[in-house]
Amino acid sequence: MIKKISKSILKFSYIVYKDTLRGDPFCIHKKAYRKYRQDGFKSMISRLDDEYKKTNNTNSKYLDQKKAYQNWIEENEEDIHLIEDLDYTPLISIITPTYNTEIKYLKEMIESVISQTYTNWELCIADDASTSSDTIDMLKDYETKYENIKVICRKENGHISEASNSALNLAWGEYLVLLDHDDTLSINALYEMTKKLNENKNLKLIYSDEDKIDEKGNRFDPHFKSGWNPDMFYSQNYLCHLVLLKKSIVDKIGGFRKGYEGSQDYDLLLRYLNEINYNEINRIEKILYHWRAIKGSTALNSKEKNYAHIAGLKVLKDYFSKKNENITVEGGLLANTYKVIYPIPEDQPKVTIIIPTRNKYTLLSKCINSIFEKTTYKNYEILVVNNGSNGPRILKYFEKIKNHDKIEILDYDKPFNYSAINNYAVKHASGEIITLLNNDVEVISKNWLTEMVSHAIREEIGAVGAMLYYDDDSIQHAGVILGIGGVAAHSHKYFKRNENGYFSRLKIIQNFSAVTGACIVVRKKLYEEVKGLNEENLKVAFNDIDFCLKLLKLGYKNLWTPYVELYHHESISRGKEDNPKKIKRFNTEVEYMKNMWGDYLIKDYYYNNNLCLIHENFGIKDR
């Protein structure tokens, strides 16, 4: 009972700490105290346990993101008018097609351009044969008053692609940005873009963070974006707004294409990417664009325009057909998301699945049974690495499976060292693809190995990770975010299985800095190239993060896919880091990671500076 009280006190302290962080000090402990008054001490402890789980759950109803964003605006945009002189001040053309735009929103859009702190711009508007005389009159009025506002009124309605090209024909700028007719720019939008160009004139694509505005102009739902994330971009157009492009390249590729309406920007960007290198892409981690969210817009509901989803699918199919005719594309798990399917040769590359274990018969047998029952991929072997098992059930199990044509049992009789065990097994692997798999993992998806191998054999890809769930179907792993907790933590931990995550990130293939080693697939050649897991400095913790960062440093991209699902009965076989020896070892490993990878941990390229490093829920950073 004393031990349980001690644990509850620790949890109580943690809850108060979390309450304070979210600006709601001592909220939960009052609930626990009321429970004590009503039902007694045991009920209070039970309530603390429940609230601890809720508090640690990143979906907690207490995390008011809307309020947090308003605080963020106040704290981060108070000095927005302070700008520096720039040496390089190119003309930027703003491309805007209009059609029967509500006057209020049209005026707000134009005024947001006129108010720019950067002054070398031109607004190129093409009206697509609006039937509203108010729209035409307002456009002509602004054109008369401002010499850098150009308007062309099309005689026939040609839809958004043709209208955008008409606006493009008015443009004389060296660079372009696209602005929808009812959206607005941040006052410093063009200045920030130009400032980035002054830092690096070789940049050919710059994109920013964005948020939404309602009918009254209230801002909400900020999208703080990843660094350039090609696999995410193939899954959805996450760049969206605001994007700066070089006009000469847009002209070269022929501008907007008719027939892709609804995803015409996506089509333009994909063709544009064929003309530039990825090191010519950069982002600005500031909100520079406000996307109007009104009834009928995709800003409010991605299902509003099904034709946009269909057009996006057409765009991707066209894009990949020119790269590899065997690559296929299908609709994703959500509206306006997509799944790119990469081919595997008919002569499947052999996969070696490495499973370290010490005793734990129930876990291991469940793991191996799930592989045999669920795996549709044919060409694989399993190396079970026995690290000093002595239980009669596990030894009997080894005798039973050792003659299976897909299983080999290796004995590793040295003290536990996760890195060394896996490195030892890789030396005995006959496969050209390595899969590291914990013995407490259970396969759910029948296509798990096929899906992971299809990405692992891509030339540009390093390590491939999967969606892992706890027993209660809450999320244990959906990619790794560097810096959380000092070193790293799992994205969207404790979210429910059916949730979409931050801007659909739980439902799309994407790149991460790292993925967990509980289930990781990588080419053997790459494993050996980075000299495997670090068995000297990272015997237990963070060896998977270190491994992924070594791949990242060599230029490979690590990838996570939601289309592979497994259960992970996390660290049941190892236990917790709860004795002095383990704590000392863990702290040493933390220090090693900070010394070795400090720059990566401070700023995760696939995360965003405006997101917090306390929770795993993509919450807004509290400055």
Coordinates of C-alpha atoms in Angstrom, one line a residue:
M1 CA 0.0 0.0 0.0
I2 CA 2.9 2.4 0.9
K3 CA 4.4 1.7 -2.6
K4 CA 1.1 2.5 -4.2
I5 CA 0.8 5.8 -2.3
S6 CA 4.3 6.8 -3.3
K7 CA 3.5 6.2 -6.9
S8 CA 0.3 8.2 -6.6
I9 CA 2.3 11.1 -5.0
L10 CA 4.7 11.0 -8.0
K11 CA 1.7 11.0 -10.4
F12 CA 0.1 13.8 -8.5
S13 CA 3.3 15.9 -8.9
Y14 CA 3.4 15.2 -12.6
I15 CA -0.3 16.2 -13.0
V16 CA 0.2 19.5 -11.2
Y17 CA 3.2 20.1 -13.5
K18 CA 1.1 19.4 -16.6
D19 CA -1.7 21.6 -15.2
T20 CA 0.7 24.5 -14.8
L21 CA 2.2 24.1 -18.3
R22 CA -1.3 24.4 -19.8
G23 CA -2.2 27.4 -17.7
D24 CA -4.6 25.5 -15.5
P25 CA -2.8 25.0 -12.2
F26 CA -4.2 22.6 -9.7
C27 CA -7.3 21.7 -11.7
I28 CA -7.0 18.0 -11.6
H29 CA -5.9 17.7 -8.0
K30 CA -9.1 19.4 -6.9
K31 CA -11.1 16.7 -8.7
A32 CA -9.0 14.0 -6.9
Y33 CA -9.6 15.7 -3.5
R34 CA -13.3 15.8 -4.2
K35 CA -13.2 12.1 -4.9
Y36 CA -11.4 11.6 -1.6
R37 CA -14.1 13.6 0.3
Q38 CA -16.9 11.6 -1.4
D39 CA -15.6 8.0 -1.6
G40 CA -12.4 7.7 0.4
F41 CA -8.7 7.4 -0.1
K42 CA -8.7 4.4 -2.5
S43 CA -11.1 6.2 -4.8
M44 CA -8.8 9.3 -4.8
I45 CA -5.8 7.1 -5.8
S46 CA -7.9 5.5 -8.6
R47 CA -9.0 9.0 -9.8
L48 CA -5.3 10.1 -9.8
D49 CA -4.4 7.1 -11.9
D50 CA -7.2 7.9 -14.4
E51 CA -6.3 11.6 -14.6
Y52 CA -2.6 10.8 -15.0
K53 CA -3.4 8.7 -18.0
K54 CA -5.6 11.5 -19.4
T55 CA -3.0 14.1 -18.7
N56 CA -0.3 12.0 -20.3
N57 CA -2.6 11.3 -23.2
T58 CA -1.8 13.9 -25.9
N59 CA -5.4 14.1 -26.9
S60 CA -6.4 15.5 -23.5
K61 CA -9.5 17.6 -23.7
Y62 CA -7.7 20.0 -21.4
L63 CA -5.3 21.1 -24.1
D64 CA -7.0 24.1 -25.6
Q65 CA -5.2 24.5 -28.9
K66 CA -7.4 27.4 -30.0
K67 CA -6.5 29.4 -26.9
A68 CA -2.9 28.4 -27.2
Y69 CA -2.8 29.7 -30.8
Q70 CA -4.2 33.1 -29.7
N71 CA -1.4 33.3 -27.1
W72 CA 1.1 32.3 -29.7
I73 CA 0.0 35.1 -32.0
E74 CA 0.3 37.7 -29.2
E75 CA 3.8 36.5 -28.3
N76 CA 5.2 35.9 -31.7
E77 CA 3.8 38.7 -33.9
E78 CA 4.0 41.7 -31.7
D79 CA 7.2 42.9 -33.5
I80 CA 5.9 42.0 -37.0
H81 CA 6.4 45.6 -38.3
L82 CA 10.1 45.7 -37.5
I83 CA 11.9 44.9 -40.7
E84 CA 15.4 45.3 -42.0
D85 CA 16.7 46.8 -45.2
L86 CA 17.4 44.2 -47.9
D87 CA 20.1 44.4 -50.5
Y88 CA 18.2 42.2 -53.0
T89 CA 14.7 43.4 -53.8
P90 CA 13.3 41.5 -56.8
L91 CA 9.8 42.2 -58.2
I92 CA 7.3 39.6 -56.9
S93 CA 4.2 39.0 -58.9
I94 CA 1.1 37.9 -57.0
I95 CA -1.2 35.7 -59.2
T96 CA -4.9 35.8 -58.3
P97 CA -7.8 34.4 -60.3
T98 CA -11.2 35.8 -59.3
Y99 CA -14.8 34.8 -60.0
N100 CA -17.9 36.4 -58.4
T101 CA -15.9 36.9 -55.2
E102 CA -17.8 38.3 -52.3
I103 CA -16.9 42.0 -52.1
K104 CA -15.9 41.9 -48.5
Y105 CA -13.4 39.1 -49.0
L106 CA -12.1 40.5 -52.3
K107 CA -11.4 43.8 -50.6
E108 CA -9.6 42.1 -47.7
M109 CA -7.5 40.1 -50.1
I110 CA -6.4 43.2 -52.0
E111 CA -5.8 45.3 -48.9
S112 CA -3.6 42.6 -47.5
V113 CA -1.4 43.0 -50.5
I114 CA -1.4 46.8 -50.5
S115 CA -0.4 46.7 -46.8
Q116 CA 2.7 44.6 -47.4
T117 CA 5.9 45.9 -45.7
Y118 CA 7.8 44.8 -48.8
T119 CA 6.9 47.2 -51.6
N120 CA 8.3 45.8 -54.8
W121 CA 5.3 43.8 -55.8
E122 CA 2.6 43.6 -58.5
L123 CA -0.8 42.1 -58.1
C124 CA -2.0 40.3 -61.2
I125 CA -5.7 39.6 -61.2
A126 CA -7.6 37.7 -63.9
D127 CA -11.3 37.7 -63.5
D128 CA -12.9 34.6 -65.0
A129 CA -16.0 36.3 -66.6
S130 CA -17.7 37.1 -63.3
T131 CA -21.4 37.8 -63.6
S132 CA -21.3 40.1 -60.5
S133 CA -20.9 43.7 -61.6
D134 CA -19.8 44.5 -58.0
T135 CA -16.7 42.3 -58.4
I136 CA -15.8 43.9 -61.8
D137 CA -16.3 47.4 -60.5
M138 CA -14.2 46.9 -57.4
L139 CA -11.3 45.3 -59.5
K140 CA -11.4 48.2 -62.0
D141 CA -11.5 50.7 -59.1
Y142 CA -8.3 49.3 -57.5
E143 CA -6.6 49.1 -60.9
T144 CA -7.2 52.8 -61.4
K145 CA -5.9 53.8 -58.0
Y146 CA -2.8 51.6 -57.9
E147 CA -0.3 51.3 -60.8
N148 CA 1.1 48.0 -59.4
I149 CA -2.4 46.3 -59.6
K150 CA -3.1 44.8 -63.0
V151 CA -6.5 43.4 -63.9
I152 CA -7.7 41.5 -67.0
C153 CA -11.3 40.6 -67.4
R154 CA -11.8 37.4 -69.4
K155 CA -14.8 37.4 -71.7
E156 CA -15.4 33.7 -71.3
N157 CA -15.3 31.5 -68.2
G158 CA -12.4 29.0 -68.5
H159 CA -12.2 27.9 -64.9
I160 CA -9.3 28.3 -62.5
S161 CA -6.4 27.0 -64.6
E162 CA -7.1 29.2 -67.6
A163 CA -7.8 32.2 -65.4
S164 CA -4.5 31.6 -63.5
N165 CA -2.7 31.5 -66.8
S166 CA -4.3 34.8 -67.8
A167 CA -3.0 36.4 -64.6
L168 CA 0.4 34.8 -65.2
N169 CA 0.5 36.5 -68.6
L170 CA 0.3 39.9 -66.8
A171 CA 3.3 39.1 -64.6
W172 CA 6.7 40.7 -65.0
G173 CA 8.2 39.6 -61.7
E174 CA 11.2 37.5 -61.2
Y175 CA 9.3 35.5 -58.6
L176 CA 5.6 34.5 -58.2
V177 CA 3.3 33.7 -55.3
L178 CA -0.2 32.4 -55.6
L179 CA -3.0 34.0 -53.7
D180 CA -6.7 32.8 -53.7
H181 CA -9.3 35.5 -54.2
D182 CA -10.7 35.4 -50.7
D183 CA -7.6 34.6 -48.7
T184 CA -5.2 37.2 -47.2
L185 CA -1.4 37.6 -46.7
S186 CA 0.3 38.3 -43.5
I187 CA 1.6 41.9 -43.5
N188 CA 5.2 40.6 -43.7
A189 CA 4.6 37.8 -46.2
L190 CA 6.6 39.1 -49.1
Y191 CA 9.2 40.6 -46.9
E192 CA 9.9 37.3 -45.2
M193 CA 10.1 35.6 -48.6
T194 CA 12.6 38.2 -49.9
K195 CA 14.6 38.1 -46.7
K196 CA 15.0 34.3 -47.2
L197 CA 16.2 35.0 -50.8
N198 CA 18.7 37.5 -49.5
E199 CA 20.1 34.7 -47.3
N200 CA 20.4 32.3 -50.3
K201 CA 19.7 33.6 -53.8
N202 CA 19.9 30.0 -55.2
L203 CA 16.6 29.1 -53.7
K204 CA 13.9 28.3 -56.2
L205 CA 11.0 27.3 -54.0
I206 CA 10.2 28.7 -50.6
Y207 CA 7.1 27.9 -48.6
S208 CA 5.7 29.0 -45.3
D209 CA 3.4 28.0 -42.4
E210 CA -0.3 29.0 -42.7
D211 CA -3.5 29.3 -40.7
K212 CA -7.2 29.7 -41.4
I213 CA -9.5 32.7 -41.0
D214 CA -13.3 32.6 -40.6
E215 CA -15.9 35.0 -42.0
K216 CA -15.1 37.5 -39.3
G217 CA -11.3 37.3 -39.8
N218 CA -10.7 35.3 -36.7
R219 CA -7.5 33.2 -37.0
F220 CA -7.4 29.5 -36.1
D221 CA -6.0 26.1 -37.0
P222 CA -2.3 26.9 -37.7
H223 CA -0.4 24.5 -39.8
F224 CA 3.2 24.5 -38.7
K225 CA 4.9 22.5 -41.4
S226 CA 7.7 20.0 -41.8
G227 CA 10.8 20.8 -43.7
W228 CA 10.9 19.5 -47.2
N229 CA 9.2 16.1 -46.9
P230 CA 8.9 14.5 -50.4
D231 CA 7.0 11.4 -49.2
M232 CA 4.5 13.6 -47.3
F233 CA 4.1 15.8 -50.4
Y234 CA 3.3 12.7 -52.5
S235 CA 0.7 11.8 -49.9
Q236 CA -0.9 15.3 -49.8
N237 CA -0.2 18.8 -50.9
Y238 CA 1.1 20.0 -47.6
L239 CA 2.9 23.0 -49.1
C240 CA -0.4 24.6 -50.2
H241 CA 0.1 28.2 -49.1
L242 CA 2.3 30.4 -49.2
V243 CA 4.7 29.2 -51.9
L244 CA 7.2 31.4 -53.8
L245 CA 8.3 30.2 -57.2
K246 CA 10.7 31.4 -59.9
K247 CA 8.7 32.8 -62.8
S248 CA 11.2 31.6 -65.5
I249 CA 10.7 28.0 -64.4
V250 CA 6.9 28.3 -64.3
D251 CA 7.0 29.7 -67.8
K252 CA 9.3 26.8 -68.9
I253 CA 6.8 24.2 -67.7
G254 CA 3.9 25.9 -69.4
G255 CA 2.1 27.3 -66.4
F256 CA -1.2 25.8 -65.3
R257 CA -2.7 22.8 -67.1
K258 CA -6.3 22.6 -68.1
G259 CA -8.0 19.4 -66.9
Y260 CA -6.5 19.4 -63.4
E261 CA -8.9 21.9 -61.9
G262 CA -9.2 21.5 -58.1
S263 CA -5.6 20.3 -57.9
Q264 CA -4.0 22.7 -60.5
D265 CA -1.5 24.1 -57.9
Y266 CA -0.5 20.5 -56.9
D267 CA 0.1 19.7 -60.6
L268 CA 2.1 22.9 -61.1
L269 CA 4.3 22.1 -58.1
L270 CA 5.0 18.5 -59.1
R271 CA 6.1 19.6 -62.6
Y272 CA 8.1 22.4 -61.1
L273 CA 9.9 20.0 -58.8
N274 CA 11.2 18.2 -61.8
E275 CA 13.2 21.3 -62.7
I276 CA 14.9 22.0 -59.4
N277 CA 17.1 20.2 -56.8
Y278 CA 15.8 19.5 -53.3
N279 CA 18.6 21.7 -51.8
E280 CA 17.0 24.7 -53.6
I281 CA 13.9 24.3 -51.4
N282 CA 13.5 26.1 -48.1
R283 CA 10.7 27.0 -45.7
I284 CA 9.9 29.9 -43.4
E285 CA 8.6 28.8 -40.0
K286 CA 6.1 31.7 -39.7
I287 CA 2.5 32.2 -40.5
L288 CA 2.5 34.1 -43.8
Y289 CA -0.9 33.1 -45.2
H290 CA -4.5 33.1 -44.0
W291 CA -6.7 30.6 -45.7
R292 CA -10.4 31.5 -45.7
A293 CA -12.6 28.9 -44.1
I294 CA -16.2 29.3 -45.1
K295 CA -19.0 27.0 -46.0
G296 CA -18.2 25.1 -49.1
S297 CA -14.4 25.5 -48.9
T298 CA -11.8 22.8 -48.5
A299 CA -10.2 24.9 -45.8
L300 CA -13.2 24.0 -43.6
N301 CA -13.8 20.5 -44.8
S302 CA -11.5 18.5 -47.1
K303 CA -14.6 16.5 -48.3
E304 CA -16.3 19.6 -49.7
K305 CA -14.7 19.3 -53.2
N306 CA -14.5 15.7 -54.2
Y307 CA -13.4 16.8 -57.7
A308 CA -10.2 18.2 -56.1
H309 CA -9.4 14.7 -54.7
I310 CA -10.0 13.1 -58.1
A311 CA -7.9 15.7 -59.8
G312 CA -5.1 15.2 -57.3
L313 CA -5.1 11.4 -58.0
K314 CA -4.9 12.2 -61.7
V315 CA -2.0 14.6 -61.1
L316 CA 0.1 12.0 -59.2
K317 CA -0.6 9.2 -61.6
D318 CA 0.6 11.5 -64.4
Y319 CA 3.7 12.5 -62.5
F320 CA 4.8 9.0 -61.5
S321 CA 4.0 7.5 -64.9
K322 CA 6.8 9.6 -66.3
K323 CA 9.2 8.3 -63.6
N324 CA 8.4 4.6 -63.5
E325 CA 5.4 3.1 -65.2
N326 CA 5.3 0.3 -62.6
I327 CA 4.6 2.9 -59.8
T328 CA 0.9 3.1 -59.1
V329 CA -1.2 5.6 -57.1
E330 CA -4.5 5.2 -55.3
G331 CA -6.6 7.2 -53.0
G332 CA -5.3 7.4 -49.4
L333 CA -7.1 6.8 -46.1
L334 CA -8.6 10.3 -46.1
A335 CA -10.0 12.7 -48.6
N336 CA -7.3 14.6 -50.5
T337 CA -4.6 12.1 -49.4
Y338 CA -2.9 9.5 -51.6
K339 CA -0.9 6.3 -51.5
V340 CA 2.0 5.8 -53.8
I341 CA 2.7 2.1 -54.3
Y342 CA 6.3 1.2 -55.3
P343 CA 7.0 -2.0 -57.2
I344 CA 8.9 -5.0 -55.8
P345 CA 10.8 -7.2 -58.4
E346 CA 9.2 -10.5 -59.2
D347 CA 12.3 -12.1 -57.8
Q348 CA 11.7 -10.8 -54.3
P349 CA 14.7 -9.7 -52.4
K350 CA 15.3 -11.9 -49.4
V351 CA 14.5 -10.5 -46.0
T352 CA 16.1 -11.5 -42.8
I353 CA 13.9 -10.9 -39.7
I354 CA 16.0 -10.6 -36.6
I355 CA 14.3 -11.2 -33.2
P356 CA 16.4 -11.0 -30.1
T357 CA 15.0 -12.8 -27.0
R358 CA 15.7 -14.0 -23.5
N359 CA 13.0 -16.3 -22.2
K360 CA 9.6 -14.8 -22.7
Y361 CA 8.0 -17.8 -24.4
T362 CA 4.6 -16.3 -24.7
L363 CA 5.7 -13.1 -26.3
L364 CA 8.1 -14.8 -28.7
S365 CA 5.7 -17.5 -29.8
K366 CA 2.9 -14.9 -30.4
C367 CA 5.3 -12.8 -32.4
I368 CA 6.5 -15.7 -34.6
N369 CA 3.0 -17.1 -35.0
S370 CA 1.8 -13.7 -36.2
I371 CA 4.6 -13.6 -38.8
F372 CA 3.7 -17.0 -40.2
E373 CA -0.1 -16.4 -40.1
K374 CA -0.1 -12.8 -41.5
T375 CA 2.8 -12.4 -43.8
T376 CA 2.0 -12.5 -47.5
Y377 CA 5.7 -11.7 -48.5
K378 CA 7.3 -15.0 -49.5
N379 CA 11.1 -14.7 -49.4
Y380 CA 12.1 -14.3 -45.8
E381 CA 14.0 -16.0 -43.0
I382 CA 13.8 -15.5 -39.2
L383 CA 16.9 -15.4 -37.0
V384 CA 16.0 -15.8 -33.4
V385 CA 18.9 -14.6 -31.2
N386 CA 18.8 -16.4 -27.9
N387 CA 20.5 -14.2 -25.3
G388 CA 20.9 -16.7 -22.4
S389 CA 17.4 -18.1 -22.2
N390 CA 17.0 -20.7 -19.4
G391 CA 13.3 -21.3 -19.0
P392 CA 12.0 -24.8 -19.7
R393 CA 9.1 -23.6 -21.9
I394 CA 11.3 -21.4 -24.1
L395 CA 14.0 -24.1 -24.5
K396 CA 11.3 -26.6 -25.5
Y397 CA 10.0 -24.0 -28.0
F398 CA 13.4 -23.6 -29.5
E399 CA 13.6 -27.4 -30.0
K400 CA 10.2 -27.3 -31.7
I401 CA 11.0 -24.5 -34.2
K402 CA 14.7 -25.0 -34.8
N403 CA 14.1 -27.3 -37.8
H404 CA 11.6 -25.0 -39.5
D405 CA 12.9 -24.1 -43.0
K406 CA 12.5 -20.4 -42.3
I407 CA 13.9 -20.2 -38.8
E408 CA 17.5 -20.3 -37.5
I409 CA 18.3 -19.9 -33.8
L410 CA 21.6 -18.1 -32.9
D411 CA 23.1 -18.2 -29.5
Y412 CA 24.5 -15.0 -28.0
D413 CA 25.8 -15.7 -24.6
K414 CA 27.2 -12.3 -23.7
P415 CA 25.5 -9.8 -21.3
F416 CA 22.5 -8.0 -22.8
N417 CA 23.5 -5.4 -25.4
Y418 CA 20.7 -4.8 -27.8
S419 CA 23.0 -3.2 -30.4
A420 CA 25.6 -6.0 -30.2
I421 CA 23.0 -8.7 -30.5
N422 CA 21.5 -7.3 -33.7
N423 CA 24.9 -6.6 -35.2
Y424 CA 25.9 -10.2 -34.5
A425 CA 22.7 -11.4 -36.2
V426 CA 23.2 -9.2 -39.2
K427 CA 26.6 -10.9 -39.8
H428 CA 24.7 -14.2 -40.1
A429 CA 21.9 -12.8 -42.3
S430 CA 21.6 -14.2 -45.8
G431 CA 19.0 -11.6 -46.8
E432 CA 19.7 -8.4 -48.6
I433 CA 17.0 -6.7 -46.5
I434 CA 17.2 -6.5 -42.7
T435 CA 14.2 -6.3 -40.4
L436 CA 14.8 -5.6 -36.8
L437 CA 11.8 -6.8 -34.8
N438 CA 11.3 -6.9 -31.0
N439 CA 10.1 -10.1 -29.5
D440 CA 7.1 -8.2 -28.0
V441 CA 5.7 -7.2 -31.4
E442 CA 2.7 -8.8 -33.0
V443 CA 1.8 -8.4 -36.7
I444 CA -1.6 -7.0 -37.6
S445 CA -1.3 -6.2 -41.4
K446 CA -0.8 -9.1 -43.8
N447 CA 1.0 -6.8 -46.2
W448 CA 3.4 -5.5 -43.5
L449 CA 6.6 -6.8 -45.0
T450 CA 5.6 -6.2 -48.6
E451 CA 4.8 -2.5 -47.8
M452 CA 8.0 -2.0 -45.8
V453 CA 10.3 -3.7 -48.4
S454 CA 8.7 -1.7 -51.2
H455 CA 10.0 1.5 -49.6
A456 CA 13.3 0.1 -48.2
I457 CA 14.5 -0.9 -51.7
R458 CA 14.0 2.7 -53.0
E459 CA 17.4 4.2 -53.6
E460 CA 16.8 7.4 -51.6
I461 CA 15.3 5.7 -48.6
G462 CA 17.2 4.6 -45.4
A463 CA 15.2 3.1 -42.6
V464 CA 11.4 2.3 -42.8
G465 CA 9.2 2.3 -39.7
A466 CA 5.6 1.2 -39.0
M467 CA 2.5 2.1 -37.0
L468 CA 2.7 0.4 -33.6
Y469 CA -0.2 0.2 -31.1
Y470 CA -0.5 -0.6 -27.4
D471 CA -2.8 -3.4 -26.4
D472 CA -5.7 -0.9 -26.0
D473 CA -5.3 0.3 -29.6
S474 CA -3.8 3.6 -28.6
I475 CA -0.7 4.6 -30.6
Q476 CA 2.7 3.7 -29.3
H477 CA 4.7 4.8 -32.4
A478 CA 4.0 6.9 -35.5
G479 CA 7.4 8.2 -36.2
V480 CA 10.0 9.8 -34.0
I481 CA 10.3 13.5 -33.2
L482 CA 13.8 14.7 -32.1
G483 CA 14.2 16.9 -29.1
I484 CA 11.1 16.0 -27.1
G485 CA 12.2 15.1 -23.6
G486 CA 15.7 16.1 -24.4
V487 CA 16.5 13.4 -27.0
A488 CA 13.5 12.0 -28.8
A489 CA 9.9 10.7 -28.4
H490 CA 7.2 9.1 -30.5
S491 CA 4.8 11.2 -32.6
H492 CA 1.2 11.2 -31.5
K493 CA 1.8 8.8 -28.6
Y494 CA -1.5 7.7 -26.9
F495 CA -3.7 9.0 -29.7
K496 CA -6.6 6.7 -30.5
R497 CA -6.2 4.3 -33.5
N498 CA -9.0 5.9 -35.5
E499 CA -7.7 9.5 -35.1
N500 CA -6.2 11.4 -38.0
G501 CA -3.5 13.3 -36.1
Y502 CA -2.0 16.7 -36.8
F503 CA -3.1 17.6 -40.4
S504 CA -3.7 14.0 -41.2
R505 CA -0.1 12.9 -40.3
L506 CA -1.4 9.6 -38.8
K507 CA -2.9 8.6 -42.1
I508 CA -0.1 9.4 -44.6
I509 CA 3.3 8.1 -45.6
Q510 CA 6.0 10.6 -44.7
N511 CA 9.6 11.2 -43.9
F512 CA 10.8 11.4 -40.3
S513 CA 14.3 12.0 -38.9
A514 CA 14.0 8.6 -37.2
V515 CA 11.7 5.6 -36.6
T516 CA 11.7 3.1 -33.7
G517 CA 13.9 0.0 -33.8
A518 CA 11.0 -2.2 -32.5
C519 CA 10.1 -2.7 -36.2
I520 CA 12.5 -1.3 -38.7
V521 CA 13.4 -2.4 -42.2
V522 CA 16.6 -1.4 -44.0
R523 CA 18.9 -2.6 -46.8
K524 CA 21.7 -4.7 -45.4
K525 CA 24.2 -2.7 -47.5
L526 CA 23.1 0.5 -45.6
Y527 CA 23.2 -1.2 -42.3
E528 CA 26.8 -2.2 -42.9
E529 CA 27.6 1.2 -44.4
V530 CA 26.8 3.0 -41.1
K531 CA 28.4 0.1 -39.1
G532 CA 25.1 -1.0 -37.7
L533 CA 23.9 -0.1 -34.2
N534 CA 26.3 1.5 -31.7
E535 CA 27.2 -1.3 -29.4
E536 CA 29.8 0.6 -27.5
N537 CA 27.9 3.8 -26.4
L538 CA 24.3 2.8 -26.9
K539 CA 23.8 -0.7 -25.6
V540 CA 20.1 -0.3 -24.8
A541 CA 18.5 3.1 -25.4
F542 CA 18.6 5.4 -28.5
N543 CA 20.6 3.0 -30.7
D544 CA 17.7 3.1 -33.2
I545 CA 17.7 6.9 -33.2
D546 CA 21.5 7.0 -33.6
F547 CA 21.2 4.5 -36.5
C548 CA 18.6 6.6 -38.3
L549 CA 20.6 9.8 -37.9
K550 CA 23.7 8.1 -39.3
L551 CA 21.6 7.3 -42.4
L552 CA 20.2 10.8 -42.5
K553 CA 23.7 12.3 -42.3
L554 CA 24.6 10.3 -45.4
G555 CA 21.7 11.8 -47.3
Y556 CA 19.1 9.0 -47.0
K557 CA 15.6 9.7 -46.0
N558 CA 13.9 7.7 -43.3
L559 CA 10.2 6.9 -43.8
W560 CA 7.2 5.9 -41.8
T561 CA 4.0 4.3 -43.2
P562 CA 0.6 4.0 -41.6
Y563 CA -0.2 1.1 -43.9
V564 CA 1.8 -1.3 -41.7
E565 CA 0.2 -2.0 -38.3
L566 CA 1.6 -4.0 -35.5
Y567 CA 1.0 -4.3 -31.7
H568 CA 3.9 -3.5 -29.5
H569 CA 3.7 -4.8 -25.9
E570 CA 6.4 -2.3 -25.2
S571 CA 9.5 -3.4 -23.3
I572 CA 7.8 -6.2 -21.5
S573 CA 10.8 -8.4 -22.0
R574 CA 13.2 -5.7 -20.7
G575 CA 11.3 -4.1 -17.9
K576 CA 11.6 -0.4 -16.8
E577 CA 14.6 1.8 -16.2
D578 CA 13.9 1.9 -12.5
N579 CA 17.1 0.8 -10.6
P580 CA 20.3 2.9 -10.0
K581 CA 22.4 0.9 -12.5
K582 CA 19.9 1.2 -15.3
I583 CA 19.3 4.9 -14.6
K584 CA 23.0 5.6 -14.7
R585 CA 23.4 3.7 -18.0
F586 CA 20.4 5.6 -19.4
N587 CA 21.7 9.0 -18.4
T588 CA 25.1 8.1 -20.0
E589 CA 23.3 7.3 -23.2
V590 CA 21.3 10.5 -23.1
E591 CA 24.6 12.5 -22.7
Y592 CA 26.1 10.6 -25.6
M593 CA 23.2 11.5 -27.9
K594 CA 23.3 15.1 -26.9
N595 CA 27.1 15.3 -27.6
M596 CA 26.9 13.3 -30.8
W597 CA 23.7 14.7 -32.3
G598 CA 23.1 18.0 -30.5
D599 CA 22.3 20.1 -33.6
Y600 CA 19.8 17.5 -34.8
L601 CA 18.1 17.3 -31.4
I602 CA 17.8 21.0 -31.0
K603 CA 16.0 21.3 -34.4
D604 CA 14.3 18.4 -36.0
Y605 CA 14.1 19.2 -39.7
Y606 CA 10.8 17.3 -40.0
Y607 CA 9.2 19.1 -37.1
N608 CA 8.7 22.8 -36.6
N609 CA 10.1 25.4 -34.2
N610 CA 6.6 26.6 -33.3
L611 CA 5.6 23.1 -32.0
C612 CA 6.3 22.1 -28.4
L613 CA 9.0 19.8 -27.1
I614 CA 7.1 18.7 -24.0
H615 CA 4.1 16.8 -25.5
E616 CA 4.0 14.4 -28.4
N617 CA 0.8 15.8 -29.9
F618 CA 2.1 18.5 -32.2
G619 CA 0.9 21.1 -29.7
I620 CA 1.8 24.8 -30.0
K621 CA 5.0 25.7 -28.2
D622 CA 4.5 27.7 -25.1
R623 CA 7.1 30.5 -25.2

